[in-house]
Short mmCIF file of C-alpha atoms in Angstrom, two decimals:
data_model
loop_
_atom_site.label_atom_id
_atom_site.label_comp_id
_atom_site.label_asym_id
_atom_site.label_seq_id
_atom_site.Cartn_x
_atom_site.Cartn_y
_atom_site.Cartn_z
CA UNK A 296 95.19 56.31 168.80
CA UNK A 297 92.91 55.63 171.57
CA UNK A 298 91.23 52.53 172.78
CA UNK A 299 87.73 51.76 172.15
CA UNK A 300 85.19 53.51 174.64
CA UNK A 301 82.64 51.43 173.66
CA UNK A 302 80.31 51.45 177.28
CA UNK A 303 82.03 54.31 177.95
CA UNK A 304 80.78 54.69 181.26
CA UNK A 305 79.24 51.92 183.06
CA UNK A 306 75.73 52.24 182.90
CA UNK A 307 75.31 54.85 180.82
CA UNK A 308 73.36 53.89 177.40
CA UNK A 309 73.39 56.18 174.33
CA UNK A 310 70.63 58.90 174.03
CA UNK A 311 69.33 56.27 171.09
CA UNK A 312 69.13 53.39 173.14
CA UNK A 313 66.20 51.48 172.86
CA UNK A 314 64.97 52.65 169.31
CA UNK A 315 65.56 49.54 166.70
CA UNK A 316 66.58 51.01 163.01
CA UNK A 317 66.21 48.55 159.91
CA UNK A 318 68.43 49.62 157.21
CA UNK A 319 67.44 48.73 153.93
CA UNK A 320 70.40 51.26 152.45
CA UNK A 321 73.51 50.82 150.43
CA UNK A 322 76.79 52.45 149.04
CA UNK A 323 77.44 56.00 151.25
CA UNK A 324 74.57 58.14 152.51
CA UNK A 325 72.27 55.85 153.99
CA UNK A 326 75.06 53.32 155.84
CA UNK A 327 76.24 56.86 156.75
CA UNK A 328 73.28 57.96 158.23
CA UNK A 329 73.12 54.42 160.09
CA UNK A 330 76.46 54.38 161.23
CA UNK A 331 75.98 57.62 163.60
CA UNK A 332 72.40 56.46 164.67
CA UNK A 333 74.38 53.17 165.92
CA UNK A 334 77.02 54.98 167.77
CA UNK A 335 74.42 56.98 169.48
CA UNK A 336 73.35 53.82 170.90
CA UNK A 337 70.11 52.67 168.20
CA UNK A 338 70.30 49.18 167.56
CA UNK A 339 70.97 49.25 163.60
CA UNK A 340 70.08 45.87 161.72
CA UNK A 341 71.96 46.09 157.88
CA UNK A 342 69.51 43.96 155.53
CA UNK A 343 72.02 43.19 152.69
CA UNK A 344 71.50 41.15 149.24
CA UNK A 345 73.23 37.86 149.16
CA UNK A 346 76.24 39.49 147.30
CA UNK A 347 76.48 42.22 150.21
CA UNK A 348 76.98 45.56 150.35
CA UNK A 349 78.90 47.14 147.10
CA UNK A 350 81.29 48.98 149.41
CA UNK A 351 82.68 45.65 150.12
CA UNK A 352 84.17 45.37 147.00
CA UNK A 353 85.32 48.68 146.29
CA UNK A 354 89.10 48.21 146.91
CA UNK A 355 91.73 48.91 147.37
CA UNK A 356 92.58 50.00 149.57
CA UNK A 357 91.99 46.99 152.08
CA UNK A 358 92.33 45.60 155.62
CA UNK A 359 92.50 41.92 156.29
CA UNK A 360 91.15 41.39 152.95
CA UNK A 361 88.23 43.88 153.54
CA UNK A 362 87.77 46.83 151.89
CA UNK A 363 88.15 50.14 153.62
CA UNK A 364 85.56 52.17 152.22
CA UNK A 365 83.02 49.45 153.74
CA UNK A 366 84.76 49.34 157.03
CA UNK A 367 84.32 53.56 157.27
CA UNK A 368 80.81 53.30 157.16
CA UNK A 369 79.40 50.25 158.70
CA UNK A 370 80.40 49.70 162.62
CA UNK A 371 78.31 49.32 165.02
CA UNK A 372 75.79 47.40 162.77
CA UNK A 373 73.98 43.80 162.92
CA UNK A 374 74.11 42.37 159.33
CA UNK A 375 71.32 39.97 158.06
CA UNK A 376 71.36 38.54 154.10
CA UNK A 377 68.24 38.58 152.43
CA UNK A 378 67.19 37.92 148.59
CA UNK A 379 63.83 40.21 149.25
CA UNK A 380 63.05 37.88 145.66
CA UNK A 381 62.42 35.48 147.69
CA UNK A 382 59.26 35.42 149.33
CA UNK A 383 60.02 33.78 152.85
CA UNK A 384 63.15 36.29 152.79
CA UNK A 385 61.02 39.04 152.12
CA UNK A 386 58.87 37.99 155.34
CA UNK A 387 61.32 38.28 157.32
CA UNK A 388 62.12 41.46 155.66
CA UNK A 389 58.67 42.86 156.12
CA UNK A 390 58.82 41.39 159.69
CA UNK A 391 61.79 43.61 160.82
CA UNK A 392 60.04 46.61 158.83
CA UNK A 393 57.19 46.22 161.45
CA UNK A 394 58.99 46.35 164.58
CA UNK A 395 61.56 49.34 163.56
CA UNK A 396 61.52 52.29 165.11
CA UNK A 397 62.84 53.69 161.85
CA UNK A 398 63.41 52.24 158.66
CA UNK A 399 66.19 53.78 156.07
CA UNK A 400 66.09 52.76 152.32
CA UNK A 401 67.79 54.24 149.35
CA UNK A 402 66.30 52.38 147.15
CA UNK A 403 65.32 53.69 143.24
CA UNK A 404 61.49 55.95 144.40
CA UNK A 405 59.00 53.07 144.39
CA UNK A 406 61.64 49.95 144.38
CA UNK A 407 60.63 48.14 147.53
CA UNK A 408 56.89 48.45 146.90
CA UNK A 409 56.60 44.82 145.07
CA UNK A 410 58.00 43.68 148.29
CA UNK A 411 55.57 45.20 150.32
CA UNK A 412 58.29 47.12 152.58
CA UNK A 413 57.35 50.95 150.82
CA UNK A 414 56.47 53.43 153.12
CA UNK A 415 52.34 52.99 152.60
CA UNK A 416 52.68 49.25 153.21
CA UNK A 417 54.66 49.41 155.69
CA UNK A 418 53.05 52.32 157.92
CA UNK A 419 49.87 50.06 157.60
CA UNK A 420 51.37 47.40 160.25
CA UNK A 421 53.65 49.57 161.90
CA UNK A 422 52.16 53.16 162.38
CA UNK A 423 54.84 54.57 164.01
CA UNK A 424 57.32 54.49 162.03
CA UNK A 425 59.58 56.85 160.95
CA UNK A 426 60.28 55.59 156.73
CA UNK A 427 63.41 57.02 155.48
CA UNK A 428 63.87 57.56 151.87
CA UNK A 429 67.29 58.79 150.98
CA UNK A 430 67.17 59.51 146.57
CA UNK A 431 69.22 61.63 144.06
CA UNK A 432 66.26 63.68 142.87
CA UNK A 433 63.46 62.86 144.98
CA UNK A 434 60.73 60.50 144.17
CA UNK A 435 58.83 63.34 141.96
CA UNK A 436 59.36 64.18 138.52
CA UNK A 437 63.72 62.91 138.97
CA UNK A 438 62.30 59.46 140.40
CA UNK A 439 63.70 58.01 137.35
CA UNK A 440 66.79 59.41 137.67
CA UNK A 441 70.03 57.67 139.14
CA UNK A 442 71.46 59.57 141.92
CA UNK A 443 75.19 59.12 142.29
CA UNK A 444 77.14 61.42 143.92
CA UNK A 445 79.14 62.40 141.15
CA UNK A 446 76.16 63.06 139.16
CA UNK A 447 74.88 65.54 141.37
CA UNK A 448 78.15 67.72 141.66
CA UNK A 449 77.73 68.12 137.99
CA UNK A 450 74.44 68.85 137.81
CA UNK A 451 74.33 70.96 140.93
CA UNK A 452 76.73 73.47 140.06
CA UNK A 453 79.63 72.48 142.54
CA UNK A 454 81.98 70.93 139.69
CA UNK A 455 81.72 74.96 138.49
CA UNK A 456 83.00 76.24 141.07
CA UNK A 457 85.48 73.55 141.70
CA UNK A 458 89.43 74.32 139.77
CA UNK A 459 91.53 76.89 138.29
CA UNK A 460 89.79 79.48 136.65
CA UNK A 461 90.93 78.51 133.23
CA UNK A 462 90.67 74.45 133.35
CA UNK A 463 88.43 71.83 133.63
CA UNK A 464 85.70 71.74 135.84
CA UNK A 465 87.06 68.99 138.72
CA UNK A 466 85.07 66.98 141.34
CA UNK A 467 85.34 67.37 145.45
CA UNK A 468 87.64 64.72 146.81
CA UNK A 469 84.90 63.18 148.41
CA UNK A 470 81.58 61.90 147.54
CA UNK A 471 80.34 65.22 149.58
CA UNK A 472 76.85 65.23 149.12
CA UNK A 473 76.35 61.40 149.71
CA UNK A 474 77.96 62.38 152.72
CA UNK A 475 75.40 65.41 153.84
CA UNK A 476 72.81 63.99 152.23
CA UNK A 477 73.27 61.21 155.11
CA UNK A 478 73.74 63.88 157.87
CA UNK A 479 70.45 65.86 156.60
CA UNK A 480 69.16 62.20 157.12
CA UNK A 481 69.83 61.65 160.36
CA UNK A 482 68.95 65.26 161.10
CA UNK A 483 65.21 64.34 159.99
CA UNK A 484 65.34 60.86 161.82
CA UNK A 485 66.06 62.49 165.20
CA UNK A 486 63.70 65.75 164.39
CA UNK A 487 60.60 62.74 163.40
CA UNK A 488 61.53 60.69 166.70
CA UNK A 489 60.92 63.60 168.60
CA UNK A 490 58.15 63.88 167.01
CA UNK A 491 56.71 60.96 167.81
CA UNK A 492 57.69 61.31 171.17
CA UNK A 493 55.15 64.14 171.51
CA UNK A 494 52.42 63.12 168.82
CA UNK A 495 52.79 58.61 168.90
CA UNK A 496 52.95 59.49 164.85
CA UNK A 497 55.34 58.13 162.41
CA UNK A 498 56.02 59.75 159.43
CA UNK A 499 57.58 59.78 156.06
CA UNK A 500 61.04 61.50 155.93
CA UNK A 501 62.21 62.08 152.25
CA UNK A 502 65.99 63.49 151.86
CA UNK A 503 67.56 63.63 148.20
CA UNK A 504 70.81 64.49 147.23
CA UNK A 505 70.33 67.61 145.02
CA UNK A 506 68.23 69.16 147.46
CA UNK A 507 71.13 68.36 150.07
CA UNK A 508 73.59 70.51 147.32
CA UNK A 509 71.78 73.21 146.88
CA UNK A 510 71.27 74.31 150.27
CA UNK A 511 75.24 72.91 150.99
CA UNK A 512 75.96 75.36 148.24
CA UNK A 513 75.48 77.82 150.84
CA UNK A 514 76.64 81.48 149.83
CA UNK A 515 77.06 80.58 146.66
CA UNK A 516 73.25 79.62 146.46
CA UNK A 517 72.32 82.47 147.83
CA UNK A 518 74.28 85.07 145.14
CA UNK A 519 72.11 83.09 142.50
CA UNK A 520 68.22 82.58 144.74
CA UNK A 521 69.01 86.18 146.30
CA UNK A 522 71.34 88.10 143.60
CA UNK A 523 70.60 86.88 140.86
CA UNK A 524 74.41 86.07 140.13
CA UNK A 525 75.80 83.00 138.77
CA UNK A 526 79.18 81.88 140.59
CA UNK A 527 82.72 81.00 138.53
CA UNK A 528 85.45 78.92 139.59
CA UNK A 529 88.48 80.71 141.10
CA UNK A 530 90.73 78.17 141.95
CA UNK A 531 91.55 78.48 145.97
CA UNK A 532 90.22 82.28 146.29
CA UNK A 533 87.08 83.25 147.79
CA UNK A 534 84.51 85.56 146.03
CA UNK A 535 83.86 87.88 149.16
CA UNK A 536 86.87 87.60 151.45
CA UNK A 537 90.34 88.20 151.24
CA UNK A 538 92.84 87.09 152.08
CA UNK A 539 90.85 83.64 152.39
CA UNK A 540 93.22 81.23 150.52
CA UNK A 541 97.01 79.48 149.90
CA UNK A 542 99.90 81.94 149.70
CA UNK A 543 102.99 80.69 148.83
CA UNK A 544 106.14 80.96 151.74
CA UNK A 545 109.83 79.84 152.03
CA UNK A 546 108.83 75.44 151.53
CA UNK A 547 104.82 75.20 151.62
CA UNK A 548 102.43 76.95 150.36
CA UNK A 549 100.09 78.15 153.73
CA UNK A 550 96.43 79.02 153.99
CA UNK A 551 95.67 82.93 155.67
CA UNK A 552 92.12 83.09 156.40
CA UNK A 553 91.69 87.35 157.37
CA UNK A 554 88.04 86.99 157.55
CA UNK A 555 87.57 90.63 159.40
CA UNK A 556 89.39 93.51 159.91
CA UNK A 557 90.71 92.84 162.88
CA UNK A 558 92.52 89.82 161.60
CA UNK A 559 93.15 91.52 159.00
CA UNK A 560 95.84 93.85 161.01
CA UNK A 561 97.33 91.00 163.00
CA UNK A 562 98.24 89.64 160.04
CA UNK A 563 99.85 92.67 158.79
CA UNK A 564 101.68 93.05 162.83
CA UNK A 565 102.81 89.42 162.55
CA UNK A 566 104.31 89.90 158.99
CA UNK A 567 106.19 92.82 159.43
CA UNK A 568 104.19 95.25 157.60
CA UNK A 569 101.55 96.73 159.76
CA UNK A 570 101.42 100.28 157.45
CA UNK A 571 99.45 98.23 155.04
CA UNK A 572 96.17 97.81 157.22
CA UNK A 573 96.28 101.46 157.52
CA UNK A 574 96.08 101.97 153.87
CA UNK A 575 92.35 103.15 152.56
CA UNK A 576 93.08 100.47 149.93
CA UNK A 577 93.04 97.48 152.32
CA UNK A 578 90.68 99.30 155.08
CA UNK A 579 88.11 96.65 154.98
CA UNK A 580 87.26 93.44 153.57
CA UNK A 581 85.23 94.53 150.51
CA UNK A 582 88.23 96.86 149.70
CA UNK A 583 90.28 94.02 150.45
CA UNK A 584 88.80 91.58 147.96
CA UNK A 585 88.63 94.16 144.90
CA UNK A 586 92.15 95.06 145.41
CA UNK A 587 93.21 91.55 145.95
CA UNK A 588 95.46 91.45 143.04
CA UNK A 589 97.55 94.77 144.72
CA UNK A 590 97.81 93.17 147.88
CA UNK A 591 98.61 89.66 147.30
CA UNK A 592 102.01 90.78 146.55
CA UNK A 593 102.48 92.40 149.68
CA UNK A 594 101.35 89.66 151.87
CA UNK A 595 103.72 87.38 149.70
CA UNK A 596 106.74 89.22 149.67
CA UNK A 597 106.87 88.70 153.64
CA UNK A 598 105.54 85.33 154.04
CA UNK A 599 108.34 83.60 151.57
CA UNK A 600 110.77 85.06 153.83
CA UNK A 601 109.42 81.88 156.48
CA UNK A 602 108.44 78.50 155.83
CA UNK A 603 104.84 77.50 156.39
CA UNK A 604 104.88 75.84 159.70
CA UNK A 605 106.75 78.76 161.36
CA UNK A 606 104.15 81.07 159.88
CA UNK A 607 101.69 79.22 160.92
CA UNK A 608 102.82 78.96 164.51
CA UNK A 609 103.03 83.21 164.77
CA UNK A 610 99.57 83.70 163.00
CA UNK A 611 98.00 81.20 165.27
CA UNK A 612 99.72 82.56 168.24
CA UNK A 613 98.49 85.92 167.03
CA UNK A 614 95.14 84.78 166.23
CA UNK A 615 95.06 85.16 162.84
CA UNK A 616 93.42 81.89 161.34
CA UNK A 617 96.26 79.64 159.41
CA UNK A 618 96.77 76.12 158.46
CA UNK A 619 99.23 74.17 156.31
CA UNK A 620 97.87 72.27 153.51
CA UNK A 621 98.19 68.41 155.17
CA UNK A 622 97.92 65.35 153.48
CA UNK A 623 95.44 62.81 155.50
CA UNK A 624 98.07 61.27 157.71
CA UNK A 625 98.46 65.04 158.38
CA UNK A 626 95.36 65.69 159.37
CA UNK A 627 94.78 62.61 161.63
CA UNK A 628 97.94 64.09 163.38
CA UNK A 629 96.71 67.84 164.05
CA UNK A 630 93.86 66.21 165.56
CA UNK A 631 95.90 64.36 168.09
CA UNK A 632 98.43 67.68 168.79
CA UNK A 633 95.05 69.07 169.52
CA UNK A 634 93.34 66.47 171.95
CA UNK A 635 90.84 65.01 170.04
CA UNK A 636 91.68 61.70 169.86
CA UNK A 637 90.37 61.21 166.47
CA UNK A 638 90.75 57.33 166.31
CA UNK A 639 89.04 54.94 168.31
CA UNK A 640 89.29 50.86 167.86
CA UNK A 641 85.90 49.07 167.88
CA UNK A 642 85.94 44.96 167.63
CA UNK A 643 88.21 43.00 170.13
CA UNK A 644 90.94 40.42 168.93
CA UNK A 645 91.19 39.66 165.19
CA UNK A 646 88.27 41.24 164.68
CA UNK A 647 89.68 44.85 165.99
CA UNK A 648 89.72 47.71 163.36
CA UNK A 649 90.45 51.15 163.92
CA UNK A 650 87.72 54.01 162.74
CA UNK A 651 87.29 57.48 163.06
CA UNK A 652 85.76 59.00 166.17
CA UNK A 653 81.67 59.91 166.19
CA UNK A 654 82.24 63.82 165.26
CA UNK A 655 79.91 64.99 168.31
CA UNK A 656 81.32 65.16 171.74
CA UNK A 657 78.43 64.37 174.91
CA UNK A 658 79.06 65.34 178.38
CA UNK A 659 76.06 62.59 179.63
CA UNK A 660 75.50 60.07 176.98
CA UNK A 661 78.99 59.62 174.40
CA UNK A 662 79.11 57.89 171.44
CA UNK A 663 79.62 54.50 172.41
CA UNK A 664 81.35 51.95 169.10
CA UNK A 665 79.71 48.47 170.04
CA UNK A 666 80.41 46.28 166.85
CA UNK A 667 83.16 46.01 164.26
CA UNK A 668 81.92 46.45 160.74
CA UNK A 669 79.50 42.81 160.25
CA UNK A 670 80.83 40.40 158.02
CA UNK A 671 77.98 39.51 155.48
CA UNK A 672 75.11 37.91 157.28
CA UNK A 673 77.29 37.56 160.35
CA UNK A 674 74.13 37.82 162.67
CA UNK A 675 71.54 36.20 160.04
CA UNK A 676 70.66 33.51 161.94
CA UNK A 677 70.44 35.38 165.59
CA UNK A 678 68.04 37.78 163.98
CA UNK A 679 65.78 35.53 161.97
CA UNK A 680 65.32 33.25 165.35
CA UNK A 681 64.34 36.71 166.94
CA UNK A 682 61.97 37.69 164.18
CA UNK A 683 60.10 34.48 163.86
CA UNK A 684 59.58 34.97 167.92
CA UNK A 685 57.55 37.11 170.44
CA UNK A 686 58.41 40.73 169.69
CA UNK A 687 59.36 41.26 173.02
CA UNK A 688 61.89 38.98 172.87
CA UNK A 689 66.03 39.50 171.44
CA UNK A 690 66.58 42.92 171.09
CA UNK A 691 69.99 44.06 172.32
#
C-alpha cells in the first residue's frame, strides 16, 4: 500500500483544475462519475438530502462505523446538506447550479424541475454549463421507468448470457453498468468541456444506463444488430475463441486465453504436446472453437499434471495469456507483484482511509486524492458562506 500522492508534485494541479462540478447525484454512477472528475483535480461539491447519501447506509461491510460502499465512491468531494423542499435550501441549491462548470444529476427525467435546477432553468442563468443527466432509460418514452442496475442486466440481455448453460440466469458481481454508465459520463463531461473550450457553449449531456449495456454488450451486440443472432449463456466459454476460459489442473482451476494461432502453439510447446497445433483440426481459431469439445481433453490431460500457479508461471513466461482465478485480496496482490500500487490513502490522521488508485496513469498532471470521503454536510457551512458571497470569492 502506498501513501497518498495527493499534490503529487509540487505545483502541479490536475488537468481539471479550476472547473467547479455540482453534483446533484446519488447511489453509484453519478458519485462515480464525480469521484474521477475530483481526482483529476475539478473541485466536486456533493449536494446531499438531510438523510445523506443511501450508500451510507448500505453496510456492511464498514470502516469506523462508515460504510464501505460510500467510502469507494465519494473522495475527493465537498459535501453540503440541502432539503431542495425547502425554499432558502433550494437557493442555495440553484446558486451553486449557476456557478458550476458542470452540473451531474441522476435524478427521475424531469425531478429537479419544481426546483428550478433542470437543465432549461438552469442554462438560463448559467449558459455555459455542461447539465449532466445520468437515467436508466433516458428521459423519452422509459422516463417513467426506475433505472437500477439490476434492472437493466435483466432487461438488457446480460443476465442471458451470464451462468451455466443449463441454470438460472445470474447477475454480474458488480453493479456493471452503474459503473460504465458513470465512465460514459465522464467521457461526455470532458468531450462537452472541450467543447466549450472552443465554442463558450454549454450543453446538455444525457447518458442512460441501457444505452450504456447495449453498446458494453460489445460482440455480443453486434451478432444480434449485425447477424441477426441471438446469444446463449455458456457458462465460462467464449462463443468465437477457444481456448478462452477455466481448465481444470493439479489444485486450481486456471484460465488459458489462446486468442490467435500463434498462442495457440505456445500453448501446445509449453504443455508438452506441440503435434496438436499441427493438426488440421485445431489449425485455426474457428476450427478451434467448433472442435472445442475434441480438444478440451487434450489441453486437460496435460495441464492436471501441474497446479495452476506453476502453469501459469510457464504460459506467461511463454507468452501465452493465463491467470488464476483470485479472490479480491488476490487481485489487490497481483497488482502490487506487478508495480501498480493499486492502493493509495487519502485523509490524514483519524480521518485516513485507504481507496483504490485513479485507473489512468499521467506523465504531467496525476491523479491527485485531496479529501477523504465528506462526512454529511461536513463543509455545509464553508460553502453556503461562499455562495451567499462575491462569486469570485472561496473556491479551492
Amino acid at each position: 500500500m502506498s501513501e497518498s500522492d495527493a499534490g503529487a508534485r509540487p505545483g502541479v494541479e490536475g488537468p481539471l483544475s479550476g472547473v467547479l462540478v455540482a453534483d446533484f447525484s446519488r447511489i453509484l454512477a453519478g458519485p462515480y462519475a464525480t469521484m474521477l472528475l475530483a481526482d483529476l483535480g475539478a473541485d466536486v461539491v456533493k449536494v446531499e438530502g438531510p438523510h445523506g447519501d443511501d450508500t451510507r447506509t448500505w453496510t456492511p461491510p464498514v470502516r469506523d462505523g462508515v460504510s464501505t460502499y460510500y467510502l469507494g465512491i465519494n473522495r475527493g468531494k465537498r459535501s453540503i446538506a440541502l432539503d431542495l423542499r425547502d425554499e432558502a435550501d433550494a437557493g442555495v441549491a440553484r446558486e451553486l447550479a449557476r456557478r458550476a462548470d458542470v452540473l451531474i444529476e441522476n435524478f427521475k427525467p424531469g425531478g429537479l424541475a419544481k426546483y428550478g435546477l433542470d437543465f432549461e432553468a438552469v442554462r438560463r442563468d448559467n449558459p455555459g454549463v455542461i447539465y449532466t443527466s445520468i437515467t436508466g432509460f433516458g428521459s423519452g418514452a422509459g422516463r417513467h421507468v426506475p433505472g437500477y442496475d439490476l434492472m437493466v442486466q435483466a432487461v438488457s440481455g446480460l443476465m442471458s448470457l451470464t451462468g451455466d448453460p443449463d441454470g438460472p440466469s445470474y447477475r454480474a458481481g458488480i453493479s456493471v453498468f452503474d459503473v460504465m454508465a458513470g465512465n460514459h459520463a465522464t467521457i461526455g463531461v470532458l468531450a462537452a468541456l472541450r467543447h466549450r473550450d472552443a465554442t463558450g457553449e454549454g450543453q446538455l449531456v444525457e447518458v442512460n444506463l441501457l444505452s450504456s449495456a447495449l453498446t458494453g454488450l460489445v460482440n455480443h451486440s453486434s451478432a444480434f444488430v449485425a447477424g441477426d443472432t441471438v446469444p446463449y449463456r455458456m457458462g465460462n466459454a467464449h462463443p468465437s475463441v477457444f481456448p478462452y476460459e477455466p481448465l481444470p489442473t493439479a489444485d486450481n482451476d486456471l484460465i488459458v486465453t489462446a486468442a490467435n494461432d500463434a498462442q495457440f502453439r505456445k500453448l501446445c510447446e509449453v504443455l508438452g504436446i506441440a503435434e496438436v497445433a499441427d493438426d488440421p483440426l485445431f489449425a485455426r481459431n474457428a476450427d478451434r472453437t467448433v472442435n472445442r469439445d475434441r480438444l478440451r481433453p487434450l489441453l486437460v490431460e496435460q495441464l492436471v499434471k501441474r497446479g495452476a500457479d506453476e502453469w501459469f508461471e510457464a504460459l506467461v513466461e511463454a507468452g501465452v495469456p493465463s491467470g488464476p482465478i483470485n479472490t479480491i485480496d488476490g487481485g489487490f496482490a497481483m497488482a502490487e507483484r506487478f508495480g501498480l500500487e493499486p492502493v493509495v490513502t487519502v485523509g490524514e490522521g483519524e480521518r485516513a482511509v485507504p481507496t483504490t488508485r485513479h485507473p489512468i496513469r499521467f506523465s504531467a498532471t496525476p491523479a491527485a486524492y485531496r479529501l477523504p470521503p465528506p462526512e454529511l454536510d461536513e463543509h455545509g457551512d464553508q460553502l453556503r458562506a461562499w455562495l451567499s458571497g462575491p462569486e469570485e470569492e472561496g473556491r479551492d
